[in-house]
Amino acid sequence: MSNSALVVGASGIAGSNLAKQLIAEGWETYGLARNPSHDIAGLQALKADLLDKDSLLQALATIRPNHVYITTWMRNETEAENIRVNSLMVRNLLEVLTIHQSVRHVALVTGLKHYLGPFEAYAKAGFLPETPLREEHPRLDIENFYYAQEDEVYAAAERDGFSWSIHRPHTVIGQAVGNAMNLGTTLAVYASICKEAGRPFIFPGSAAQWNGLSDVTDARILAAQLIWASTTEAARNQAFNIVNGDVFRWSRLWNKIAAYFSVESSGFDGTIHLLEQTMVNDIAVWQEIAQKYDLKETDLNHLASPWHTDLDLGRPIEVMTDMSKSRKFGFTAYQETEESFYDLFAQLRGAKLIP
């Protein structure tokens, strides 16, 4: 039987990279999004709102995917609203797909907030989960929309008989525009502004993040694990962490990124310098940069997500992820983190998104 994939959130970092890899491997690939991208060769774009069941019924009326990859979520003001909205999105999708009974596997991308708690919790000192983070860690006794999304997948799998996999990346590094969480592009835009304005490239985060060990997830390695888990019998009905496989310290990588953009590096100086506060004043600066270098995106807020970068780099603990489980199951792919950033920066320049 040929493989047919539905990538939900195909315009995002994870979804777009997954779609490209599926197409490269010969899969019939559909990409569903509220604002679908037509930039990926071979991707059959579908427009639908996951909160509107009628739009899903219309978009998926003739589609019979056997593999479904859910790589999207919607940010809301409170965790209670995150739970309501994001669980409804998954539930609507799987209820529509149950009509034709074509689905054999559903993969859900969540993240390390499974262990760290929602944004309101993990950003605060005093909430200190054990690291390295392992899949065996029990759910936290707090509200978490990732748990609600998982429960929707488990319930639908029980109803329809498909297998599932859960994938928990750390910060995902890859190219996308308009993504809610995009640390790599945010840093590239920030460095570009610093270079143009003659400002130092100031580390915005905490001492723990500056000095401690960390890891990230290249969108391409996430795509590789998603495909592997959905096509490997032993890996089905399992949850897996997914990071590049190496660790780094921001105290070194920050200087490397500064050197890449030829800007002065300024490390942790005892104070957290929130990018959200710094870059709110750079909207007009970015418009001038975009016009000067004929860039494709003049809206700073459409490229950068400083609020998320602040949360990632402001954590009061170092965050490392254990990859032993998927290694034991046979997933051995590896990606050097410095190269993840350099590859992204080169892609952004090639796409005329940064100067």
Short mmCIF file of N, CA and C in Angstrom, two decimals, residues 112-119 121-134 137 140 170-171 203 205-215 248-250 268 272 309-321:
data_model
loop_
_atom_site.label_atom_id
_atom_site.label_comp_id
_atom_site.label_asym_id
_atom_site.label_seq_id
_atom_site.Cartn_x
_atom_site.Cartn_y
_atom_site.Cartn_z
N LEU A 112 8.66 20.10 25.25
CA LEU A 112 9.18 19.89 26.59
C LEU A 112 8.33 20.52 27.68
N LYS A 113 7.33 21.33 27.30
CA LYS A 113 6.41 21.82 28.32
C LYS A 113 5.62 20.66 28.93
N HIS A 114 5.70 19.50 28.31
CA HIS A 114 5.12 18.30 28.92
C HIS A 114 5.75 18.06 30.29
N TYR A 115 7.05 18.38 30.41
CA TYR A 115 7.79 18.17 31.65
C TYR A 115 7.94 19.46 32.46
N LEU A 116 8.02 20.58 31.74
CA LEU A 116 8.31 21.86 32.39
C LEU A 116 7.06 22.60 32.84
N GLY A 117 5.92 22.18 32.31
CA GLY A 117 4.68 22.88 32.60
C GLY A 117 4.41 23.96 31.57
N PRO A 118 3.23 24.56 31.57
CA PRO A 118 2.89 25.62 30.62
C PRO A 118 3.73 26.86 30.86
N PHE A 119 3.62 27.82 29.95
CA PHE A 119 4.48 28.99 29.99
C PHE A 119 4.46 29.68 31.36
N ALA A 121 4.08 28.47 34.21
CA ALA A 121 4.76 27.70 35.25
C ALA A 121 6.26 27.64 35.03
N TYR A 122 6.69 27.29 33.81
CA TYR A 122 8.11 27.03 33.65
C TYR A 122 8.93 28.30 33.58
N ALA A 123 8.30 29.41 33.42
CA ALA A 123 9.05 30.67 33.39
C ALA A 123 9.37 31.19 34.79
N LYS A 124 8.82 30.55 35.79
CA LYS A 124 8.97 31.07 37.15
C LYS A 124 10.00 30.27 37.94
N ALA A 125 10.83 30.96 38.68
CA ALA A 125 11.78 30.30 39.57
C ALA A 125 11.01 29.54 40.64
N GLY A 126 11.57 28.44 41.07
CA GLY A 126 10.92 27.63 42.09
C GLY A 126 10.24 26.41 41.52
N PHE A 127 9.95 26.44 40.21
CA PHE A 127 9.38 25.26 39.55
C PHE A 127 10.52 24.58 38.82
N LEU A 128 11.09 23.55 39.42
CA LEU A 128 12.34 22.98 38.93
C LEU A 128 12.21 21.48 38.68
N PRO A 129 11.82 21.07 37.48
CA PRO A 129 11.74 19.65 37.17
C PRO A 129 13.13 19.01 37.09
N GLU A 130 13.17 17.72 37.26
CA GLU A 130 14.44 17.00 37.19
C GLU A 130 14.93 16.94 35.75
N THR A 131 16.21 17.19 35.56
CA THR A 131 16.82 17.05 34.24
C THR A 131 17.98 16.05 34.33
N PRO A 132 18.33 15.38 33.22
CA PRO A 132 17.74 15.45 31.89
C PRO A 132 16.28 14.97 31.89
N LEU A 133 15.48 15.54 31.00
CA LEU A 133 14.08 15.20 30.92
C LEU A 133 13.90 13.86 30.21
N ARG A 134 13.16 12.97 30.83
CA ARG A 134 12.97 11.63 30.29
C ARG A 134 11.48 11.34 30.10
N HIS A 137 9.04 10.33 32.99
CA HIS A 137 8.56 11.27 34.01
C HIS A 137 7.04 11.34 33.96
N LEU A 140 2.70 16.24 35.18
CA LEU A 140 2.66 17.18 36.30
C LEU A 140 1.22 17.35 36.78
N HIS A 170 12.58 19.95 21.87
CA HIS A 170 12.92 21.17 22.59
C HIS A 170 12.67 22.31 21.60
N THR A 171 13.30 23.44 21.75
CA THR A 171 13.11 24.55 20.83
C THR A 171 13.44 24.10 19.41
N PHE A 203 22.86 39.22 25.22
CA PHE A 203 22.14 38.02 25.62
C PHE A 203 20.95 38.42 26.50
N GLY A 205 18.81 36.47 28.30
CA GLY A 205 18.28 35.50 29.25
C GLY A 205 18.93 35.48 30.62
N SER A 206 18.81 34.31 31.27
CA SER A 206 19.20 34.13 32.66
C SER A 206 20.63 33.61 32.79
N ALA A 207 21.15 33.67 34.01
CA ALA A 207 22.47 33.10 34.30
C ALA A 207 22.46 31.59 34.11
N ALA A 208 21.37 30.94 34.50
CA ALA A 208 21.28 29.49 34.37
C ALA A 208 21.36 29.07 32.91
N GLN A 209 20.70 29.82 32.04
CA GLN A 209 20.76 29.48 30.61
C GLN A 209 22.11 29.86 30.00
N TRP A 210 22.68 30.95 30.42
CA TRP A 210 23.97 31.37 29.88
C TRP A 210 25.07 30.37 30.24
N ASN A 211 25.08 29.92 31.48
CA ASN A 211 26.16 29.06 31.96
C ASN A 211 25.87 27.57 31.83
N GLY A 212 24.59 27.20 31.79
CA GLY A 212 24.23 25.80 31.83
C GLY A 212 24.25 25.13 30.47
N LEU A 213 24.01 23.83 30.48
CA LEU A 213 23.91 23.05 29.25
C LEU A 213 22.49 23.13 28.71
N SER A 214 22.39 23.09 27.39
CA SER A 214 21.09 23.12 26.75
C SER A 214 21.14 22.27 25.49
N ASP A 215 19.98 22.12 24.83
CA ASP A 215 19.90 21.45 23.55
C ASP A 215 18.74 22.04 22.77
N PHE A 248 25.03 22.06 24.29
CA PHE A 248 25.86 23.24 24.13
C PHE A 248 25.60 24.19 25.29
N ARG A 249 26.45 25.19 25.40
CA ARG A 249 26.23 26.29 26.35
C ARG A 249 26.01 27.57 25.54
N TRP A 250 25.02 28.35 25.95
CA TRP A 250 24.77 29.61 25.27
C TRP A 250 25.97 30.55 25.38
N PHE A 268 25.77 37.46 29.41
CA PHE A 268 24.97 37.72 30.61
C PHE A 268 25.73 38.66 31.55
N ILE A 272 18.51 40.26 33.29
CA ILE A 272 17.77 39.74 32.13
C ILE A 272 17.29 40.93 31.30
N THR A 309 11.26 33.52 22.77
CA THR A 309 12.71 33.47 22.98
C THR A 309 13.05 33.89 24.40
N ASP A 310 12.36 34.91 24.92
CA ASP A 310 12.57 35.33 26.31
C ASP A 310 12.26 34.20 27.29
N LEU A 311 11.18 33.48 27.05
CA LEU A 311 10.82 32.38 27.94
C LEU A 311 11.84 31.26 27.88
N ASP A 312 12.30 30.94 26.68
CA ASP A 312 13.30 29.88 26.53
C ASP A 312 14.61 30.25 27.21
N LEU A 313 15.09 31.46 26.93
CA LEU A 313 16.41 31.86 27.43
C LEU A 313 16.36 32.41 28.84
N GLY A 314 15.16 32.61 29.38
CA GLY A 314 15.03 33.13 30.73
C GLY A 314 14.77 32.09 31.79
N ARG A 315 14.76 30.82 31.40
CA ARG A 315 14.49 29.77 32.39
C ARG A 315 15.51 29.81 33.53
N PRO A 316 15.07 29.49 34.74
CA PRO A 316 15.97 29.54 35.89
C PRO A 316 16.81 28.27 36.06
N ILE A 317 16.68 27.31 35.14
CA ILE A 317 17.46 26.08 35.20
C ILE A 317 18.00 25.76 33.82
N GLU A 318 19.06 24.93 33.78
CA GLU A 318 19.48 24.40 32.50
C GLU A 318 18.51 23.29 32.11
N VAL A 319 18.28 23.15 30.80
CA VAL A 319 17.32 22.16 30.32
C VAL A 319 18.01 21.26 29.30
N MET A 320 18.12 19.98 29.66
CA MET A 320 18.68 18.97 28.77
C MET A 320 17.68 17.83 28.61
N THR A 321 17.75 17.17 27.47
CA THR A 321 16.77 16.16 27.12
C THR A 321 17.44 14.82 26.89
#
